[in-house]
mmCIF file of C-alpha atoms in Angstrom:
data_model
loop_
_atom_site.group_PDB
_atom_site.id
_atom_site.type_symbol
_atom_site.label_atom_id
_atom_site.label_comp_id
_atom_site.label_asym_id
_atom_site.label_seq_id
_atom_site.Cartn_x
_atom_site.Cartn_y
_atom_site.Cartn_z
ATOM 1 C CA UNK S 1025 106.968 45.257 48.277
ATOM 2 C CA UNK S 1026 102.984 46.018 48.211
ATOM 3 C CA UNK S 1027 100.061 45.054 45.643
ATOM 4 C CA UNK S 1028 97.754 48.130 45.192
ATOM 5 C CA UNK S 1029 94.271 48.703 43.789
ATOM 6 C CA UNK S 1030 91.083 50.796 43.836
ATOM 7 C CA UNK S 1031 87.827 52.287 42.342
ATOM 8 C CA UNK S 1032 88.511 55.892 40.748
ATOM 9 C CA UNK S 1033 85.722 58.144 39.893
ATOM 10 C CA UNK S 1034 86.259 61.752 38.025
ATOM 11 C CA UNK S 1035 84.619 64.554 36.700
ATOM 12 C CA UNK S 1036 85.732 66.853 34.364
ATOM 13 C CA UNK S 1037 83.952 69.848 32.710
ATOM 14 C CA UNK S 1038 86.222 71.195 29.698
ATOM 15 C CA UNK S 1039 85.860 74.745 28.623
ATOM 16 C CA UNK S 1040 84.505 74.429 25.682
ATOM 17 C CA UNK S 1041 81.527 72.137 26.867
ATOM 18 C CA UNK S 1042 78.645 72.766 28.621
ATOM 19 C CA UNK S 1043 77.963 69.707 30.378
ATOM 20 C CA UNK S 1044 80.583 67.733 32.817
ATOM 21 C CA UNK S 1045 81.908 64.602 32.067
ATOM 22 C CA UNK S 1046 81.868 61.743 34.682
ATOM 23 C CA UNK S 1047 84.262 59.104 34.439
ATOM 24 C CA UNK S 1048 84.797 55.574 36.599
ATOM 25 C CA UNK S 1049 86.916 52.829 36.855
ATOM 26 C CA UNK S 1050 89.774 51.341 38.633
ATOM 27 C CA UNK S 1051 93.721 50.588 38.860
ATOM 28 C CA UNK S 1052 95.655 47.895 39.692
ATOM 29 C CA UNK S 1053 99.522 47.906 40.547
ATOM 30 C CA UNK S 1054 102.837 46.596 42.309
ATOM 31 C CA UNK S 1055 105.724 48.860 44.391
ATOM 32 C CA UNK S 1056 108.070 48.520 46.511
ATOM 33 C CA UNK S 1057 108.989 51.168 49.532
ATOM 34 C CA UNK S 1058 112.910 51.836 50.745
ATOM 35 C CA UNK S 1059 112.990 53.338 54.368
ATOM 36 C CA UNK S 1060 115.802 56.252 53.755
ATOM 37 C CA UNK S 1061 115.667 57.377 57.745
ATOM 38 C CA UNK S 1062 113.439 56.081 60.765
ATOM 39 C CA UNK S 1063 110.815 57.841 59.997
ATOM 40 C CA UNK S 1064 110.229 58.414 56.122
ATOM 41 C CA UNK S 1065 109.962 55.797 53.521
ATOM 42 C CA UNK S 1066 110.656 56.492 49.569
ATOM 43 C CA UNK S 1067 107.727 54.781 47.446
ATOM 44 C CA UNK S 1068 108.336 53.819 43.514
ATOM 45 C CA UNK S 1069 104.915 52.375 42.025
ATOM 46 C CA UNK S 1070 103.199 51.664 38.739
ATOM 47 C CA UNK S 1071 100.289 51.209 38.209
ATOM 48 C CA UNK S 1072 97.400 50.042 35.155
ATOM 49 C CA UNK S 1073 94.191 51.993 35.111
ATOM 50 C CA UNK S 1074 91.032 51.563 33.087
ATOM 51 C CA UNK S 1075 87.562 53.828 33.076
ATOM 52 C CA UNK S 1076 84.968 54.772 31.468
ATOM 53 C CA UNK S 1077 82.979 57.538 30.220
ATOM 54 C CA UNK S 1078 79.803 57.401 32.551
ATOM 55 C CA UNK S 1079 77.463 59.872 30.676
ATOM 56 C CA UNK S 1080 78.474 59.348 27.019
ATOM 57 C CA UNK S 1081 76.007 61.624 24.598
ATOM 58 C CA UNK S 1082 78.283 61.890 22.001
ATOM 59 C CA UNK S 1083 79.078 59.125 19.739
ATOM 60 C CA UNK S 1084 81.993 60.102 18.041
ATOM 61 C CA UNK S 1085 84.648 58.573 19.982
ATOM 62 C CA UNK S 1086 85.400 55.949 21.782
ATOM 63 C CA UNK S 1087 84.453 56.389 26.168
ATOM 64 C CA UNK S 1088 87.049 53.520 27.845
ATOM 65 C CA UNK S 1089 90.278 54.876 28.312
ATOM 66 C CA UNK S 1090 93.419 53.038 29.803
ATOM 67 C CA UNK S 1091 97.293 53.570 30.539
ATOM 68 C CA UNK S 1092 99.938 53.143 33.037
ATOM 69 C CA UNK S 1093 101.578 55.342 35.239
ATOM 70 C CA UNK S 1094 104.828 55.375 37.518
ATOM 71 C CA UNK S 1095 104.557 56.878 40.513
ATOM 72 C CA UNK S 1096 107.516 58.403 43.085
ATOM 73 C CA UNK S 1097 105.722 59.076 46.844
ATOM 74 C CA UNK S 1098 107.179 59.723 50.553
ATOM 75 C CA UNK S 1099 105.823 58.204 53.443
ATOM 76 C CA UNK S 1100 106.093 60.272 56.563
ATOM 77 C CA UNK S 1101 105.899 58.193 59.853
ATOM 78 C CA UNK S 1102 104.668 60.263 62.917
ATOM 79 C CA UNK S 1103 104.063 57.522 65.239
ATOM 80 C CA UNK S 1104 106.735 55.009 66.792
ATOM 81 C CA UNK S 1105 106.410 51.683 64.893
ATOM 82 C CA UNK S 1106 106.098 48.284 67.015
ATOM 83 C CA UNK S 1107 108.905 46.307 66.461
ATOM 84 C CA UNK S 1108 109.393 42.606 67.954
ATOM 85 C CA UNK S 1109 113.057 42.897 70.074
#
């Protein structure tokens, strides 16, 4: 099992807009990871995220989004892994 969190930062620029939108906030979560062979891991994750609209001109909706995610990963292992005997 593993706790998870970070600082996220995004821009966008839609097509119909001329000016980008830059976003930031952060995400917070819990997973667990399941070793399927000696060298790869299988990751399930979810995680809450917040952020907010940095450079908000227009007032007609609301900048703070938030959601949850799940997330399925792989963990490759390349190096040996020390292991008390």
């Amino acid at each position: 099992p593993y706790l998870l969190g970070g600082l996220n930062f995004n821009v966008t620029r839609p097509s119909d807009h001329e000016v980008s939108f830059v976003y930031a906030g952060g995400h917070v979560g819990v997973g667990v990871e399941f070793m399927v062979g000696s060298r790869l891991g299988l990751t399930l994750d979810t995680r809450t995220f917040f952020r907010g609209l940095t450079n908000n001109e227009e007032a007609d909706y609301d900048d703070i989004e938030y959601g949850v995610t799940a997330n399925v990963g792989f963990n490759i292992y390349l190096f040996r892994r020390h292991r008390n005997r």
